[in-house]
Short mmCIF file of C-alpha atoms in Angstrom, two decimals:
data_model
loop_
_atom_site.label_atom_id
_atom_site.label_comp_id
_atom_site.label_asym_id
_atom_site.label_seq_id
_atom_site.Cartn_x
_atom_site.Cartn_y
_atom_site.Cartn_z
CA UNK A 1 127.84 114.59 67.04
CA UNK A 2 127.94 110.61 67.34
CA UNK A 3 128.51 111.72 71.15
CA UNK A 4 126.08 114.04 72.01
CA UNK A 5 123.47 111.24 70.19
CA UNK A 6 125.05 108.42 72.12
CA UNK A 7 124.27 110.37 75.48
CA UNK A 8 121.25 110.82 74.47
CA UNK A 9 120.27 107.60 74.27
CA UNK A 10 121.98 106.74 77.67
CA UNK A 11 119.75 109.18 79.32
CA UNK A 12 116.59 108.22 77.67
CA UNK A 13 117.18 104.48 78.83
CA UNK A 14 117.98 105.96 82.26
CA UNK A 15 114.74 108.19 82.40
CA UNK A 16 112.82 104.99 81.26
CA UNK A 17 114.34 103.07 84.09
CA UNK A 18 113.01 105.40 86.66
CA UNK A 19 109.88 105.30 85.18
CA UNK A 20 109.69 101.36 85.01
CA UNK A 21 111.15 101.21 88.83
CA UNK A 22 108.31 103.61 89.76
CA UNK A 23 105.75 102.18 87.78
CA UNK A 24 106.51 99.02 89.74
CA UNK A 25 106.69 99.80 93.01
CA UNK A 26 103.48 101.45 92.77
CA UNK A 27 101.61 98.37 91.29
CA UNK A 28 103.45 96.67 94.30
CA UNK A 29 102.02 99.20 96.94
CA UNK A 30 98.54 99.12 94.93
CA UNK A 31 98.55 95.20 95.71
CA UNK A 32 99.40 95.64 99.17
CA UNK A 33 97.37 98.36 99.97
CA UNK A 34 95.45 96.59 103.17
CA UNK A 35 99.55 95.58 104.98
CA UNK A 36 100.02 96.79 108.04
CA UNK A 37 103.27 99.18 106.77
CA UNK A 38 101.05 100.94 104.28
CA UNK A 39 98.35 101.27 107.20
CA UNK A 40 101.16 102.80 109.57
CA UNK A 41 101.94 105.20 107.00
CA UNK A 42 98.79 106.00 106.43
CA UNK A 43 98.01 106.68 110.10
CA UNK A 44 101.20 109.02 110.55
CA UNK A 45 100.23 111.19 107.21
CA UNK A 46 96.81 111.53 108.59
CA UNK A 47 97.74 112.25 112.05
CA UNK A 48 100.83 114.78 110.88
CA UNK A 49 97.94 116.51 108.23
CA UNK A 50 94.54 116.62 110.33
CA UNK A 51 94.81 120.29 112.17
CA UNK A 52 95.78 121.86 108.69
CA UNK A 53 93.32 120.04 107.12
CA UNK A 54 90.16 120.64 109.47
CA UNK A 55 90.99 124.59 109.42
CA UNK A 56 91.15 124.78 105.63
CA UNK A 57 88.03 122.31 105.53
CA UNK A 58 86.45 124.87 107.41
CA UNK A 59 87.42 128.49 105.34
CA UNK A 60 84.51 129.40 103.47
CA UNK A 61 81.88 126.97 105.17
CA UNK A 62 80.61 129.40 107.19
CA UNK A 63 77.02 130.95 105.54
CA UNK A 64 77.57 134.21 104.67
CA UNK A 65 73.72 135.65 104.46
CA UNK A 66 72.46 135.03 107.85
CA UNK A 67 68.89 135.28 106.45
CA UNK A 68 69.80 132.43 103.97
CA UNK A 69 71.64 130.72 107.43
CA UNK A 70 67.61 131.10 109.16
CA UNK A 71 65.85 129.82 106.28
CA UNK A 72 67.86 126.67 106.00
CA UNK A 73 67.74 126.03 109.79
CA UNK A 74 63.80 126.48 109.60
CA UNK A 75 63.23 124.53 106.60
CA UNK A 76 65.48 122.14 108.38
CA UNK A 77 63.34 121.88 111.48
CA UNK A 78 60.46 121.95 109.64
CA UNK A 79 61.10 118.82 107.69
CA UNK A 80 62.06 117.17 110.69
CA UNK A 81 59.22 118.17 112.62
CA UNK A 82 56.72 116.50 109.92
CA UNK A 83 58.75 113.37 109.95
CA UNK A 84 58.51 113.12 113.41
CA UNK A 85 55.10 113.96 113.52
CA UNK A 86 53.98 111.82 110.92
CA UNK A 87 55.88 108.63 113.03
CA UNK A 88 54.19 109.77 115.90
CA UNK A 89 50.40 109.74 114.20
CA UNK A 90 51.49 106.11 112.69
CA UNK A 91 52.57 104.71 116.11
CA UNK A 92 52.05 104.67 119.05
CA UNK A 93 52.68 107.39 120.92
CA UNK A 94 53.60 105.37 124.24
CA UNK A 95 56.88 104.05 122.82
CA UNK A 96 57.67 105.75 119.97
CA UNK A 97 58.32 108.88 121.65
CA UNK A 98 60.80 110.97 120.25
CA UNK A 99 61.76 111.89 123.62
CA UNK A 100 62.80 108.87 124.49
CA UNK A 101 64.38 108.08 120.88
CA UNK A 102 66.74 111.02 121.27
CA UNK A 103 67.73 109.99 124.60
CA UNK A 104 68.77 106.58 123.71
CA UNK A 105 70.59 108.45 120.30
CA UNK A 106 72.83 110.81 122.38
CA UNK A 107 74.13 107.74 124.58
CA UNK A 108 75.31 106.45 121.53
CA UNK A 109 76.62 109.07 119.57
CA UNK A 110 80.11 109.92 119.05
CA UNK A 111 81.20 113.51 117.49
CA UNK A 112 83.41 114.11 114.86
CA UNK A 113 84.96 116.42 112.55
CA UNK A 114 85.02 115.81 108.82
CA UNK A 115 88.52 116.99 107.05
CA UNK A 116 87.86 115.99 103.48
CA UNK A 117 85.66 115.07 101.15
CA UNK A 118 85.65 113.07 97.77
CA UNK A 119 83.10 113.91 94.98
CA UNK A 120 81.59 116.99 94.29
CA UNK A 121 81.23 119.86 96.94
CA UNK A 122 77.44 120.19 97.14
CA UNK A 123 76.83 115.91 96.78
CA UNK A 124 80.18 114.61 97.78
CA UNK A 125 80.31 110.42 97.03
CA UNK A 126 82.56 110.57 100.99
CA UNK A 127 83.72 111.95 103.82
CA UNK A 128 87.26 111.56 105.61
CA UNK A 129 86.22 112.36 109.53
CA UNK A 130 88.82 112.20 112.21
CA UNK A 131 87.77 109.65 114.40
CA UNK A 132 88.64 106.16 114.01
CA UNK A 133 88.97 102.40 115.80
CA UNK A 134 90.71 103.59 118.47
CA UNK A 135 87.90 105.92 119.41
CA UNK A 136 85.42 103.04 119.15
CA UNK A 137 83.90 102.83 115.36
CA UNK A 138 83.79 100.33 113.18
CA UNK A 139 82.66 99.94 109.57
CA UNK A 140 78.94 99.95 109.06
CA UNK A 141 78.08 102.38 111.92
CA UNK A 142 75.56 104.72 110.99
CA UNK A 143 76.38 109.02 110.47
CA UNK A 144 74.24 111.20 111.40
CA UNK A 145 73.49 115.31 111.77
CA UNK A 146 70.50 115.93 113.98
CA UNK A 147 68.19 113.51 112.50
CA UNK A 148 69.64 113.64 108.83
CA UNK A 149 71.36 110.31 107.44
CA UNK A 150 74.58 111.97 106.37
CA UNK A 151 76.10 108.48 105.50
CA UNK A 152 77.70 105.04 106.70
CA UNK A 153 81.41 104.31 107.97
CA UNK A 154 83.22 102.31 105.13
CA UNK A 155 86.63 101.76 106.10
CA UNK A 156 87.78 102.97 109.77
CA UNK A 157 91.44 103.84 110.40
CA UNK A 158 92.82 103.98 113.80
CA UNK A 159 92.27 107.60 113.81
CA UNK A 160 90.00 108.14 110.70
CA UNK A 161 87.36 107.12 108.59
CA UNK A 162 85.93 106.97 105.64
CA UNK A 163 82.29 107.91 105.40
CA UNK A 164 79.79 106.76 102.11
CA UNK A 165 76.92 109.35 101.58
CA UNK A 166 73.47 108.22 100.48
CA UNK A 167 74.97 109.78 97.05
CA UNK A 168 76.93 107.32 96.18
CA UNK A 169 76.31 104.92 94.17
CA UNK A 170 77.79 101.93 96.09
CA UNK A 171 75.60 103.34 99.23
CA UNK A 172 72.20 101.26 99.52
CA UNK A 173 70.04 101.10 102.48
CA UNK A 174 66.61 100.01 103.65
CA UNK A 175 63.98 102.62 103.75
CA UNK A 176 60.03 103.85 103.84
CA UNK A 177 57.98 106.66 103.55
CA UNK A 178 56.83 108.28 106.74
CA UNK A 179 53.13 108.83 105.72
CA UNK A 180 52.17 105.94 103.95
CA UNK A 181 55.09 103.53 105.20
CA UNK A 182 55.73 102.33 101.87
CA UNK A 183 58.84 100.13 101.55
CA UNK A 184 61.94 100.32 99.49
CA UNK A 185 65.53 100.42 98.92
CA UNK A 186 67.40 104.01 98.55
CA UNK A 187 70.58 103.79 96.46
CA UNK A 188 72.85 106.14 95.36
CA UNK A 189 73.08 108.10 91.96
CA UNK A 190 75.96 110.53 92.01
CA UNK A 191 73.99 113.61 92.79
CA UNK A 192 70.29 112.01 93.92
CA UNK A 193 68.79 109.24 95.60
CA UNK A 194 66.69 106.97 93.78
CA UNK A 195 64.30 104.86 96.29
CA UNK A 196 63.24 101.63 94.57
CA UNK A 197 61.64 98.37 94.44
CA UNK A 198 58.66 99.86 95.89
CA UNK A 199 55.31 97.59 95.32
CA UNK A 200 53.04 99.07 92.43
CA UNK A 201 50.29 99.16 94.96
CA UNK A 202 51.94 101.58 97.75
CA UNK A 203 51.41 105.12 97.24
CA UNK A 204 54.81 107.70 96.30
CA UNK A 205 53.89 110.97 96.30
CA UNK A 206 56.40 114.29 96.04
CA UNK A 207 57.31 116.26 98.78
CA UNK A 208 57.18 112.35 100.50
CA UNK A 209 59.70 112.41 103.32
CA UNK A 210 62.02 109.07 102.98
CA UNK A 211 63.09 107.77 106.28
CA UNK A 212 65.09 104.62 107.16
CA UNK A 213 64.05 101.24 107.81
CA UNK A 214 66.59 100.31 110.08
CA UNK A 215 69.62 98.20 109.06
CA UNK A 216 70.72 97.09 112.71
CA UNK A 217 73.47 93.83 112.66
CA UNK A 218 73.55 91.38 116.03
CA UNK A 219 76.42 93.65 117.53
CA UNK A 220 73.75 96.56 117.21
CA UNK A 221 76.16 98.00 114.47
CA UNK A 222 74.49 99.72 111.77
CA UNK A 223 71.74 102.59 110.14
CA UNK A 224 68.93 102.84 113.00
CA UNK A 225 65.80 103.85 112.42
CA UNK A 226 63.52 106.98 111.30
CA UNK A 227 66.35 108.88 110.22
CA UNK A 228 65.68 111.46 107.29
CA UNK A 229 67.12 110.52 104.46
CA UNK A 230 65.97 113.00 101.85
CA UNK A 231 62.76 114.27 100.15
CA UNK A 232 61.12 112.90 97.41
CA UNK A 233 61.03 115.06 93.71
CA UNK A 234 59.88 113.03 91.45
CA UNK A 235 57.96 109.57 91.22
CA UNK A 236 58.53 107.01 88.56
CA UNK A 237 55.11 104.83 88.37
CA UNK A 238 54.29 102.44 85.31
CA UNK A 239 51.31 99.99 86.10
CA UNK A 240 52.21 97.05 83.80
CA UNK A 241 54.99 96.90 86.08
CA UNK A 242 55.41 95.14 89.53
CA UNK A 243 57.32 98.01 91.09
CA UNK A 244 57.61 101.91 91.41
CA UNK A 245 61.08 104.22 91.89
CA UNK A 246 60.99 107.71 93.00
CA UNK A 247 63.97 110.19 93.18
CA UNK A 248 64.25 111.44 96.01
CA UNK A 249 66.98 114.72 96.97
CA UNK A 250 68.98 115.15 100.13
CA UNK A 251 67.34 117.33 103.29
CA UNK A 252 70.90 118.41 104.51
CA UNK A 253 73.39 121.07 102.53
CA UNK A 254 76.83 118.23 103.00
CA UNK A 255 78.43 121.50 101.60
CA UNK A 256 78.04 123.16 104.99
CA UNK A 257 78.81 120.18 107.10
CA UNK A 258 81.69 120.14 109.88
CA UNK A 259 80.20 118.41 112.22
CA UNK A 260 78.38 115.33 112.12
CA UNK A 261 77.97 111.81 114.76
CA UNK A 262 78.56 108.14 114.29
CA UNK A 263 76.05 106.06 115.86
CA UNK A 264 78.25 104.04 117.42
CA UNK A 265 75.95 101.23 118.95
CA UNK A 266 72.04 101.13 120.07
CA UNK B 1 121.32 126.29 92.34
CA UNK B 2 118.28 127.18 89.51
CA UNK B 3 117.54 123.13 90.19
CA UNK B 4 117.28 123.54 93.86
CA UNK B 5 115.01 126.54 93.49
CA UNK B 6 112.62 124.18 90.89
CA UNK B 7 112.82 121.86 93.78
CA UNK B 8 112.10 123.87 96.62
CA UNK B 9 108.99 125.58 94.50
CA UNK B 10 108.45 122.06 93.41
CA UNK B 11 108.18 120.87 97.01
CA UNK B 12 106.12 124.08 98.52
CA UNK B 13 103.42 123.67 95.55
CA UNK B 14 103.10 120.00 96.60
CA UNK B 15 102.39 120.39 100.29
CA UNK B 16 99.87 123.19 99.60
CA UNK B 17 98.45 120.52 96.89
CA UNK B 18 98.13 117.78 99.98
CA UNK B 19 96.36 120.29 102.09
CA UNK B 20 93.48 121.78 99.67
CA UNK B 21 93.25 118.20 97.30
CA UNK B 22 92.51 116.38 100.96
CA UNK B 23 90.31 118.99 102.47
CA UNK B 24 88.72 121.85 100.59
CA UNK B 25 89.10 121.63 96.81
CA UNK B 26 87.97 118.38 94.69
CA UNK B 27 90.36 118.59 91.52
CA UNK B 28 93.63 116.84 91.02
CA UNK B 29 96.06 119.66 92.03
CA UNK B 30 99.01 116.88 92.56
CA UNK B 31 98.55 115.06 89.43
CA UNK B 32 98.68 118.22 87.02
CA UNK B 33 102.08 119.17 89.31
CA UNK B 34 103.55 115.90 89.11
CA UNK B 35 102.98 115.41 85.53
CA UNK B 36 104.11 118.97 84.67
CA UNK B 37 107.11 118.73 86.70
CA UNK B 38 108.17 115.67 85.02
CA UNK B 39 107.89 117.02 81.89
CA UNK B 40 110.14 119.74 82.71
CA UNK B 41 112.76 117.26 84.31
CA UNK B 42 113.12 113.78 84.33
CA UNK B 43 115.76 113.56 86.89
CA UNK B 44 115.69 110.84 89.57
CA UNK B 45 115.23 112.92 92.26
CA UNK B 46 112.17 114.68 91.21
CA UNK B 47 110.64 111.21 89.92
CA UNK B 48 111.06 109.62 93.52
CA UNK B 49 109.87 112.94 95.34
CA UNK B 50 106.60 112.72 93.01
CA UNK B 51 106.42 109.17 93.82
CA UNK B 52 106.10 109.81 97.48
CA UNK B 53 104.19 112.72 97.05
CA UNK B 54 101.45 110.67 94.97
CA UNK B 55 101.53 108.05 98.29
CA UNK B 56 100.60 110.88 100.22
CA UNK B 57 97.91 112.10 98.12
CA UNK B 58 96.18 108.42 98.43
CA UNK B 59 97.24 108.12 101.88
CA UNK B 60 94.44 111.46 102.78
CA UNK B 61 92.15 111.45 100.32
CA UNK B 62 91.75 107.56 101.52
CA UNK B 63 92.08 106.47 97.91
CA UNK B 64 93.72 103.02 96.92
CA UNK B 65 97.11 103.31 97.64
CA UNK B 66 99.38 103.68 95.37
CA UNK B 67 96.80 104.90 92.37
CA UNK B 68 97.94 108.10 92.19
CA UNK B 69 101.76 107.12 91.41
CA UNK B 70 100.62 104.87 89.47
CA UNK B 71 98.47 107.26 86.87
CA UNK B 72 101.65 109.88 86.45
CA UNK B 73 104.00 106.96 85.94
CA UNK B 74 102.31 105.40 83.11
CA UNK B 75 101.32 108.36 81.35
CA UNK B 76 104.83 109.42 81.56
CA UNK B 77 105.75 106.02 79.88
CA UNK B 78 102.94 106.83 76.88
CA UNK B 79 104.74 110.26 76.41
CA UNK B 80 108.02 108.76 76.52
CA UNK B 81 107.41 105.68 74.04
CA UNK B 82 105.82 108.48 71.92
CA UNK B 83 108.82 110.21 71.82
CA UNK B 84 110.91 107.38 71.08
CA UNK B 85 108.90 106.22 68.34
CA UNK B 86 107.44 109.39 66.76
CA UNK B 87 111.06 111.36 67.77
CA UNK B 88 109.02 114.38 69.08
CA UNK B 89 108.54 116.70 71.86
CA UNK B 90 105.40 118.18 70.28
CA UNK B 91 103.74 120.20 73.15
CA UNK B 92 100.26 119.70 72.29
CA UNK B 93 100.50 115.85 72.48
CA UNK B 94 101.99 116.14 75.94
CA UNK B 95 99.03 118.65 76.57
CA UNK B 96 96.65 116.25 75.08
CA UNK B 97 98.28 113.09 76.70
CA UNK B 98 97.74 115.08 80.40
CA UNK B 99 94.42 116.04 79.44
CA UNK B 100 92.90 112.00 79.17
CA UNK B 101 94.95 111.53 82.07
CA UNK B 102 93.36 114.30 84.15
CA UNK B 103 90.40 113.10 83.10
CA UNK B 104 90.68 109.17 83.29
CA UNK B 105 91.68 109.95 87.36
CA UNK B 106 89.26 111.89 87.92
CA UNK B 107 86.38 109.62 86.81
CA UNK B 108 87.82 106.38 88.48
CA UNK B 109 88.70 108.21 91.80
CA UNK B 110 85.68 110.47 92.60
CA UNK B 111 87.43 114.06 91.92
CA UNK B 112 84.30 116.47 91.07
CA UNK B 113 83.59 116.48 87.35
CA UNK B 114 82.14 120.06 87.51
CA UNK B 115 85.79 121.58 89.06
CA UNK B 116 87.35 119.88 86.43
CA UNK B 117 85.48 121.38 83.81
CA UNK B 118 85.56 124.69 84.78
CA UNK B 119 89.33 124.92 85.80
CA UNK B 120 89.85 123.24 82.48
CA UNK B 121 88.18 125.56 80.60
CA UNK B 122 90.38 128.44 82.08
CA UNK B 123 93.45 126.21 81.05
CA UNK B 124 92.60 125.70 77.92
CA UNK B 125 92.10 129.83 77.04
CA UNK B 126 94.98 130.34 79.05
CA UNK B 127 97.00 127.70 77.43
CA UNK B 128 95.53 128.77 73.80
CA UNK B 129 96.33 132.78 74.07
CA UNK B 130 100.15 131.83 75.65
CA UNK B 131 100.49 129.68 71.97
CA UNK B 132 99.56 132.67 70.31
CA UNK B 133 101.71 135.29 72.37
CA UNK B 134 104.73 132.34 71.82
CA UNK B 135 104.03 132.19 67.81
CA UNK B 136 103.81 136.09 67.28
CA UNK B 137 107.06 136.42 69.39
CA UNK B 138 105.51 138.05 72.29
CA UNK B 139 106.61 135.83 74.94
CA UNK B 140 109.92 133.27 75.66
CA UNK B 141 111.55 134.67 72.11
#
């Protein structure tokens, strides 16, 4: 009996060594997360996982009622085609022509695939795409799909990257509204955009289409533009106080996405 | 040989985890493994194959490295200093224990809240009528 409790004992003390070992060598690997070993390793997982992972990324993404498929696309195009056309009536026409715009865009662009996602299916908080440095981005490059914002590159791997969507909450960028060009910042709030610090005097209104400002750094790295951010659903307007918010929804379904394009440089 | 079999199912479940946790499902699939698995055996073997298995989880979902070893280690070390101090294996605390740690990952590493709450609803039921079938006698007599 004395034994059978003595052995006991000796392998509870050696289960809670393993444990402690463990425990410590991931605090270890937590701290040096950003070394070039753990970076390597990294690299080869992704690289060894990516085929398996784009296919089964892709099962079920497909639409399954083309009329639903049509009505998307059109609604799509539709709020595209008023945010261009309301850009066009504020501008001029001479060099603000989308022709042009979309010319200088596809020089730029660079496709990718996206193989995972964090967050929620329909709002994810980020994407894992599979390019990387080594096929020319960087962090801070803009994402696009068509003309949609789909998000900004937040860490880049040699052969992947991490991708923020306008969702999240650590995502902030500068934005207006295409028909009164009322300013503000769009942050993220888990499942909606809220576009704020917009001056008590400038007029929100729903259905407003919320476009960006352009975030563009000295290497020409960064969110161009005039490109559709989201809608607006609700506006948030109190006199006594110096600024207005609005919530504002995504255009694009992210839980259709496959493809999408970083903006690699204008 | 039942070991290697535990190991081999062990090991199959965990690479089908990688593939759907880093690509098409947001729920942590390798966490509930890892901690379940290490309930059933704390052998050395299985603790250092779930410790590499948690790198890889990180190492695709691009998550801070090292997190996800990290949250099945120390919630095996609560269960464990419960044990030694309360001198229990009582099944709901482990289920209980695993629950907050489902949870607590979940929050601080972006899995989808509303996956989590479905598939743990379907647990729960599942994990309530099994109780019932084991206390009439039904099942594992």
């Amino acid at each position: 009996m004395r034994d059978i409790q003595k052995e006991n004992r000796i392998f509870r003390k050696r289960n809670l060594t393993y444990i402690l070992i463990f425990l410590v060598l991931s605090s270890l690997f937590y701290f040096y997360r950003n070394s070039s070993p753990v970076s390597f390793f990294q690299e080869t997982l992704f690289n060894i996982f990516s085929t398996p992972r784009e296919a089964i990324y892709n099962l079920g993404r497909k639409e399954k009622n083309a009329g639903t498929l049509t009505l998307k696309k059109q609604n799509e195009e539709l709020i595209k085609k008023l945010a261009d056309y309301e850009l066009m009536k504020r501008d001029n026409e001479a060099y603000k022509s989308q022709f042009d715009e979309a010319t200088d865009y596809s020089q730029t662009l660079l496709a990718a695939k996206i193989i995972g996602y964090l967050g929620d299916a329909k709002y994810p908080s980020s994407f894992v795409i599979n390019k990387g440095k080594k096929q020319g981005v960087a962090e801070g490059m803009a994402v696009v799909s068509k003309k949609f914002l789909v998000g900004k590159i937040i860490k880049a791997g040699d052969n992947y990257s991490v991708v923020t969507t306008p969702v999240n909450t650590k995502f902030s960028t500068l934005a207006k509204l295409t028909d009164t060009n009322a300013n503000g910042i769009v942050s993220g709030k888990n499942d909606l955009m809220v576009f704020e610090r917009v001056v008590i005097t400038d007029i929100l209104k729903k259905d407003g289409i919320v476009v960006t400002k352009g975030e563009v750094n000295e290497n020409g790295i960064g969110i161009l533009p005039d490109i559709i951010i989201g809608k607006i659903t609700s506006v948030s307007k109190n006199e006594t106080e110096p600024f207005q918010s609005a919530e504002v929804l995504p255009v694009i379904d992210y839980a259709k996405l496959t493809t999408v394009f970083v903006v690699k440089s204008m | 040989m039942r070991r290697a079999g535990f190991f081999v199912s062990l090991f199959c479940l965990a690479v089908l985890s990688f593939l759907f946790e880093s690509s098409m499902v947001s729920f942590p699939l390798f966490l509930i493994l890892g901690l379940t698995a290490l309930s059933l055996d704390r052998s050395f073997n299985i603790s250092f194959f779930l410790f590499l298995g948690g790198l890889v989880v990180d190492s695709l979902r691009g998550m801070p490295f090292g997190s996800t070893p990290f949250f099945i280690f120390v919630t095996m070390l609560i269960l464990f200093l419960y044990e030694k101090y309360f001198g229990s294996r009582d099944i709901m605390v482990i289920i209980v224990v695993f629950l907050i740690a489902v949870i607590i990952y979940s929050i601080l590493l972006s899995y989808s809240l509303l996956q989590l709450t479905i598939v743990g609803f379907i647990l729960l039921i599942v994990s309530l009528i099994s109780m019932f079938l084991i206390k009439r006698g039904i099942i594992l007599r």
